[in-house]
Amino acid sequence: MQRVKKILERNFFKLRQRDYVTYLGSLTTPPYSETVIWTVLTTPVEVSKEQLDIVRKIVDANYRECQQLCERTIRASVKV
């Protein structure tokens, strides 16, 4: 977990400079409570295979199929 934290901290300021959208959604595992604000970058972020392997070891199978948008509002970041 400490290695993942370092990877995220190292890239945090780079990510703050990117455009993103947010929406209210749910957890990816039961009970799927709708208590999450998801943040999605509008352009991909490159990570090394090693970085991806580290993250996958911790969050393996922590996902579910995409769900319908329904009436969720998507908010976009705006650079000023």
mmCIF file of N, CA and C in Angstrom:
data_model
loop_
_atom_site.group_PDB
_atom_site.id
_atom_site.type_symbol
_atom_site.label_atom_id
_atom_site.label_comp_id
_atom_site.label_asym_id
_atom_site.label_seq_id
_atom_site.Cartn_x
_atom_site.Cartn_y
_atom_site.Cartn_z
ATOM 1 N N MET A 1 0.827 -1.202 0.000
ATOM 2 C CA MET A 1 0.000 0.000 0.000
ATOM 3 C C MET A 1 0.864 1.256 0.000
ATOM 4 N N GLN A 2 1.976 1.210 0.695
ATOM 5 C CA GLN A 2 2.861 2.375 0.763
ATOM 6 C C GLN A 2 3.407 2.731 -0.618
ATOM 7 N N ARG A 3 3.709 1.703 -1.438
ATOM 8 C CA ARG A 3 4.226 1.976 -2.786
ATOM 9 C C ARG A 3 3.167 2.643 -3.653
ATOM 10 N N VAL A 4 1.929 2.214 -3.516
ATOM 11 C CA VAL A 4 0.844 2.843 -4.281
ATOM 12 C C VAL A 4 0.692 4.292 -3.853
ATOM 13 N N LYS A 5 0.756 4.549 -2.556
ATOM 14 C CA LYS A 5 0.645 5.917 -2.049
ATOM 15 C C LYS A 5 1.737 6.794 -2.654
ATOM 16 N N LYS A 6 2.959 6.287 -2.743
ATOM 17 C CA LYS A 6 4.057 7.065 -3.328
ATOM 18 C C LYS A 6 3.811 7.350 -4.803
ATOM 19 N N ILE A 7 3.301 6.358 -5.528
ATOM 20 C CA ILE A 7 3.000 6.558 -6.950
ATOM 21 C C ILE A 7 1.955 7.653 -7.108
ATOM 22 N N LEU A 8 0.904 7.581 -6.301
ATOM 23 C CA LEU A 8 -0.160 8.580 -6.397
ATOM 24 C C LEU A 8 0.331 9.965 -6.005
ATOM 25 N N GLU A 9 1.115 10.049 -4.939
ATOM 26 C CA GLU A 9 1.641 11.349 -4.509
ATOM 27 C C GLU A 9 2.550 11.949 -5.577
ATOM 28 N N ARG A 10 3.369 11.121 -6.195
ATOM 29 C CA ARG A 10 4.303 11.601 -7.208
ATOM 30 C C ARG A 10 3.559 12.198 -8.401
ATOM 31 N N ASN A 11 2.412 11.644 -8.733
ATOM 32 C CA ASN A 11 1.666 12.102 -9.903
ATOM 33 C C ASN A 11 0.541 13.074 -9.569
ATOM 34 N N PHE A 12 0.314 13.363 -8.295
ATOM 35 C CA PHE A 12 -0.825 14.179 -7.884
ATOM 36 C C PHE A 12 -0.832 15.549 -8.551
ATOM 37 N N PHE A 13 0.290 16.243 -8.534
ATOM 38 C CA PHE A 13 0.306 17.596 -9.090
ATOM 39 C C PHE A 13 0.158 17.579 -10.603
ATOM 40 N N LYS A 14 0.654 16.543 -11.253
ATOM 41 C CA LYS A 14 0.442 16.424 -12.691
ATOM 42 C C LYS A 14 -1.044 16.245 -12.981
ATOM 43 N N LEU A 15 -1.713 15.442 -12.180
ATOM 44 C CA LEU A 15 -3.132 15.180 -12.394
ATOM 45 C C LEU A 15 -3.971 16.422 -12.163
ATOM 46 N N ARG A 16 -3.579 17.265 -11.246
ATOM 47 C CA ARG A 16 -4.342 18.487 -10.970
ATOM 48 C C ARG A 16 -4.369 19.414 -12.178
ATOM 49 N N GLN A 17 -3.416 19.271 -13.079
ATOM 50 C CA GLN A 17 -3.341 20.141 -14.246
ATOM 51 C C GLN A 17 -4.207 19.632 -15.399
ATOM 52 N N ARG A 18 -4.814 18.484 -15.246
ATOM 53 C CA ARG A 18 -5.578 17.871 -16.331
ATOM 54 C C ARG A 18 -7.068 18.191 -16.219
ATOM 55 N N ASP A 19 -7.734 18.073 -17.363
ATOM 56 C CA ASP A 19 -9.187 18.231 -17.379
ATOM 57 C C ASP A 19 -9.830 16.945 -16.883
ATOM 58 N N TYR A 20 -10.970 17.097 -16.230
ATOM 59 C CA TYR A 20 -11.660 15.926 -15.705
ATOM 60 C C TYR A 20 -13.152 16.195 -15.602
ATOM 61 N N VAL A 21 -13.907 15.128 -15.438
ATOM 62 C CA VAL A 21 -15.337 15.227 -15.161
ATOM 63 C C VAL A 21 -15.613 14.476 -13.868
ATOM 64 N N THR A 22 -16.679 14.863 -13.175
ATOM 65 C CA THR A 22 -17.079 14.162 -11.958
ATOM 66 C C THR A 22 -18.563 13.834 -12.043
ATOM 67 N N TYR A 23 -18.940 12.793 -11.332
ATOM 68 C CA TYR A 23 -20.357 12.453 -11.222
ATOM 69 C C TYR A 23 -20.583 11.667 -9.940
ATOM 70 N N LEU A 24 -21.803 11.730 -9.424
ATOM 71 C CA LEU A 24 -22.174 10.957 -8.245
ATOM 72 C C LEU A 24 -22.480 9.539 -8.695
ATOM 73 N N GLY A 25 -21.886 8.573 -8.014
ATOM 74 C CA GLY A 25 -22.097 7.182 -8.384
ATOM 75 C C GLY A 25 -22.091 6.286 -7.165
ATOM 76 N N SER A 26 -21.812 5.019 -7.404
ATOM 77 C CA SER A 26 -21.892 4.044 -6.324
ATOM 78 C C SER A 26 -20.570 3.307 -6.138
ATOM 79 N N LEU A 27 -20.499 2.596 -5.025
ATOM 80 C CA LEU A 27 -19.370 1.711 -4.777
ATOM 81 C C LEU A 27 -19.338 0.637 -5.858
ATOM 82 N N THR A 28 -18.162 0.058 -6.106
ATOM 83 C CA THR A 28 -18.038 -0.976 -7.134
ATOM 84 C C THR A 28 -18.223 -2.376 -6.571
ATOM 85 N N THR A 29 -18.426 -2.471 -5.273
ATOM 86 C CA THR A 29 -18.629 -3.761 -4.618
ATOM 87 C C THR A 29 -19.876 -3.676 -3.737
ATOM 88 N N PRO A 30 -20.488 -4.815 -3.425
ATOM 89 C CA PRO A 30 -21.685 -4.785 -2.574
ATOM 90 C C PRO A 30 -21.414 -4.023 -1.294
ATOM 91 N N PRO A 31 -22.329 -3.238 -0.844
ATOM 92 C CA PRO A 31 -23.741 -3.135 -1.224
ATOM 93 C C PRO A 31 -24.018 -2.119 -2.334
ATOM 94 N N TYR A 32 -22.994 -1.658 -3.058
ATOM 95 C CA TYR A 32 -23.160 -0.707 -4.166
ATOM 96 C C TYR A 32 -23.832 0.598 -3.742
ATOM 97 N N SER A 33 -23.552 1.035 -2.547
ATOM 98 C CA SER A 33 -24.136 2.280 -2.030
ATOM 99 C C SER A 33 -23.767 3.455 -2.928
ATOM 100 N N GLU A 34 -24.718 4.326 -3.180
ATOM 101 C CA GLU A 34 -24.478 5.498 -4.028
ATOM 102 C C GLU A 34 -23.943 6.641 -3.173
ATOM 103 N N THR A 35 -22.676 6.513 -2.791
ATOM 104 C CA THR A 35 -22.042 7.472 -1.879
ATOM 105 C C THR A 35 -20.692 7.949 -2.393
ATOM 106 N N VAL A 36 -20.441 7.792 -3.684
ATOM 107 C CA VAL A 36 -19.117 8.073 -4.237
ATOM 108 C C VAL A 36 -19.189 9.227 -5.226
ATOM 109 N N ILE A 37 -18.203 10.111 -5.175
ATOM 110 C CA ILE A 37 -18.030 11.106 -6.234
ATOM 111 C C ILE A 37 -16.882 10.594 -7.099
ATOM 112 N N TRP A 38 -17.212 10.130 -8.296
ATOM 113 C CA TRP A 38 -16.200 9.609 -9.203
ATOM 114 C C TRP A 38 -15.559 10.761 -9.971
ATOM 115 N N THR A 39 -14.252 10.687 -10.145
ATOM 116 C CA THR A 39 -13.499 11.666 -10.923
ATOM 117 C C THR A 39 -12.834 10.921 -12.068
ATOM 118 N N VAL A 40 -13.088 11.367 -13.296
ATOM 119 C CA VAL A 40 -12.564 10.692 -14.479
ATOM 120 C C VAL A 40 -11.787 11.705 -15.308
ATOM 121 N N LEU A 41 -10.523 11.406 -15.567
ATOM 122 C CA LEU A 41 -9.714 12.283 -16.417
ATOM 123 C C LEU A 41 -10.208 12.185 -17.850
ATOM 124 N N THR A 42 -10.196 13.299 -18.572
ATOM 125 C CA THR A 42 -10.680 13.288 -19.951
ATOM 126 C C THR A 42 -9.621 12.798 -20.927
ATOM 127 N N THR A 43 -8.370 12.751 -20.495
ATOM 128 C CA THR A 43 -7.305 12.162 -21.310
ATOM 129 C C THR A 43 -6.574 11.128 -20.458
ATOM 130 N N PRO A 44 -6.118 10.053 -21.077
ATOM 131 C CA PRO A 44 -5.450 8.990 -20.315
ATOM 132 C C PRO A 44 -4.156 9.463 -19.659
ATOM 133 N N VAL A 45 -3.814 8.808 -18.568
ATOM 134 C CA VAL A 45 -2.545 9.042 -17.877
ATOM 135 C C VAL A 45 -1.680 7.805 -18.089
ATOM 136 N N GLU A 46 -0.457 8.001 -18.505
ATOM 137 C CA GLU A 46 0.435 6.865 -18.711
ATOM 138 C C GLU A 46 1.048 6.423 -17.393
ATOM 139 N N VAL A 47 1.031 5.113 -17.172
ATOM 140 C CA VAL A 47 1.704 4.518 -16.022
ATOM 141 C C VAL A 47 2.533 3.353 -16.538
ATOM 142 N N SER A 48 3.578 3.031 -15.813
ATOM 143 C CA SER A 48 4.420 1.911 -16.222
ATOM 144 C C SER A 48 3.731 0.596 -15.879
ATOM 145 N N LYS A 49 4.185 -0.489 -16.495
ATOM 146 C CA LYS A 49 3.647 -1.809 -16.182
ATOM 147 C C LYS A 49 3.869 -2.119 -14.709
ATOM 148 N N GLU A 50 5.024 -1.740 -14.177
ATOM 149 C CA GLU A 50 5.315 -1.986 -12.765
ATOM 150 C C GLU A 50 4.302 -1.263 -11.869
ATOM 151 N N GLN A 51 4.014 -0.007 -12.170
ATOM 152 C CA GLN A 51 3.043 0.746 -11.379
ATOM 153 C C GLN A 51 1.664 0.095 -11.444
ATOM 154 N N LEU A 52 1.260 -0.313 -12.637
ATOM 155 C CA LEU A 52 -0.044 -0.943 -12.805
ATOM 156 C C LEU A 52 -0.115 -2.272 -12.052
ATOM 157 N N ASP A 53 0.948 -3.053 -12.102
ATOM 158 C CA ASP A 53 0.987 -4.331 -11.376
ATOM 159 C C ASP A 53 0.837 -4.122 -9.870
ATOM 160 N N ILE A 54 1.473 -3.087 -9.348
ATOM 161 C CA ILE A 54 1.382 -2.795 -7.907
ATOM 162 C C ILE A 54 -0.054 -2.473 -7.527
ATOM 163 N N VAL A 55 -0.694 -1.623 -8.308
ATOM 164 C CA VAL A 55 -2.076 -1.243 -8.011
ATOM 165 C C VAL A 55 -3.003 -2.447 -8.157
ATOM 166 N N ARG A 56 -2.810 -3.256 -9.195
ATOM 167 C CA ARG A 56 -3.678 -4.422 -9.419
ATOM 168 C C ARG A 56 -3.598 -5.433 -8.280
ATOM 169 N N LYS A 57 -2.455 -5.547 -7.642
ATOM 170 C CA LYS A 57 -2.323 -6.478 -6.517
ATOM 171 C C LYS A 57 -3.230 -6.069 -5.363
ATOM 172 N N ILE A 58 -3.465 -4.780 -5.229
ATOM 173 C CA ILE A 58 -4.268 -4.279 -4.115
ATOM 174 C C ILE A 58 -5.754 -4.240 -4.458
ATOM 175 N N VAL A 59 -6.105 -3.843 -5.662
ATOM 176 C CA VAL A 59 -7.510 -3.642 -6.006
ATOM 177 C C VAL A 59 -8.014 -4.655 -7.032
ATOM 178 N N ASP A 60 -7.397 -5.818 -7.102
ATOM 179 C CA ASP A 60 -7.806 -6.846 -8.048
ATOM 180 C C ASP A 60 -9.289 -7.166 -7.883
ATOM 181 N N ALA A 61 -10.001 -7.211 -8.986
ATOM 182 C CA ALA A 61 -11.432 -7.537 -9.025
ATOM 183 C C ALA A 61 -12.277 -6.532 -8.240
ATOM 184 N N ASN A 62 -11.810 -5.312 -8.128
ATOM 185 C CA ASN A 62 -12.561 -4.272 -7.426
ATOM 186 C C ASN A 62 -13.313 -3.434 -8.461
ATOM 187 N N TYR A 63 -14.175 -4.080 -9.210
ATOM 188 C CA TYR A 63 -14.898 -3.381 -10.262
ATOM 189 C C TYR A 63 -16.209 -4.106 -10.538
ATOM 190 N N ARG A 64 -17.051 -3.462 -11.291
ATOM 191 C CA ARG A 64 -18.247 -4.124 -11.808
ATOM 192 C C ARG A 64 -18.541 -3.548 -13.181
ATOM 193 N N GLU A 65 -19.468 -4.167 -13.881
ATOM 194 C CA GLU A 65 -19.809 -3.724 -15.227
ATOM 195 C C GLU A 65 -20.298 -2.277 -15.205
ATOM 196 N N CYS A 66 -20.076 -1.572 -16.303
ATOM 197 C CA CYS A 66 -20.563 -0.191 -16.407
ATOM 198 C C CYS A 66 -22.074 -0.171 -16.255
ATOM 199 N N GLN A 67 -22.562 0.862 -15.610
ATOM 200 C CA GLN A 67 -23.989 1.019 -15.362
ATOM 201 C C GLN A 67 -24.530 2.164 -16.216
ATOM 202 N N GLN A 68 -25.828 2.178 -16.409
ATOM 203 C CA GLN A 68 -26.471 3.260 -17.149
ATOM 204 C C GLN A 68 -26.275 4.583 -16.406
ATOM 205 N N LEU A 69 -26.178 5.661 -17.144
ATOM 206 C CA LEU A 69 -26.013 6.988 -16.556
ATOM 207 C C LEU A 69 -27.261 7.409 -15.781
ATOM 208 N N CYS A 70 -28.418 6.951 -16.218
ATOM 209 C CA CYS A 70 -29.703 7.331 -15.607
ATOM 210 C C CYS A 70 -29.797 8.853 -15.571
ATOM 211 N N GLU A 71 -30.119 9.428 -14.435
ATOM 212 C CA GLU A 71 -30.288 10.880 -14.382
ATOM 213 C C GLU A 71 -29.136 11.564 -13.665
ATOM 214 N N ARG A 72 -27.973 10.923 -13.658
ATOM 215 C CA ARG A 72 -26.809 11.527 -13.007
ATOM 216 C C ARG A 72 -26.358 12.758 -13.781
ATOM 217 N N THR A 73 -25.851 13.735 -13.054
ATOM 218 C CA THR A 73 -25.299 14.942 -13.655
ATOM 219 C C THR A 73 -23.790 14.787 -13.742
ATOM 220 N N ILE A 74 -23.237 15.087 -14.917
ATOM 221 C CA ILE A 74 -21.786 15.053 -15.089
ATOM 222 C C ILE A 74 -21.288 16.483 -15.057
ATOM 223 N N ARG A 75 -20.301 16.734 -14.206
ATOM 224 C CA ARG A 75 -19.718 18.075 -14.079
ATOM 225 C C ARG A 75 -18.305 18.047 -14.654
ATOM 226 N N ALA A 76 -17.949 19.085 -15.396
ATOM 227 C CA ALA A 76 -16.630 19.164 -16.011
ATOM 228 C C ALA A 76 -15.781 20.211 -15.310
ATOM 229 N N SER A 77 -14.481 19.969 -15.277
ATOM 230 C CA SER A 77 -13.558 20.964 -14.721
ATOM 231 C C SER A 77 -13.394 22.094 -15.730
ATOM 232 N N VAL A 78 -13.105 23.279 -15.228
ATOM 233 C CA VAL A 78 -12.924 24.438 -16.097
ATOM 234 C C VAL A 78 -11.640 25.144 -15.694
ATOM 235 N N LYS A 79 -10.739 25.336 -16.653
ATOM 236 C CA LYS A 79 -9.512 26.083 -16.372
ATOM 237 C C LYS A 79 -9.791 27.564 -16.540
ATOM 238 N N VAL A 80 -9.361 28.358 -15.567
ATOM 239 C CA VAL A 80 -9.561 29.808 -15.660
ATOM 240 C C VAL A 80 -8.232 30.520 -15.645
#
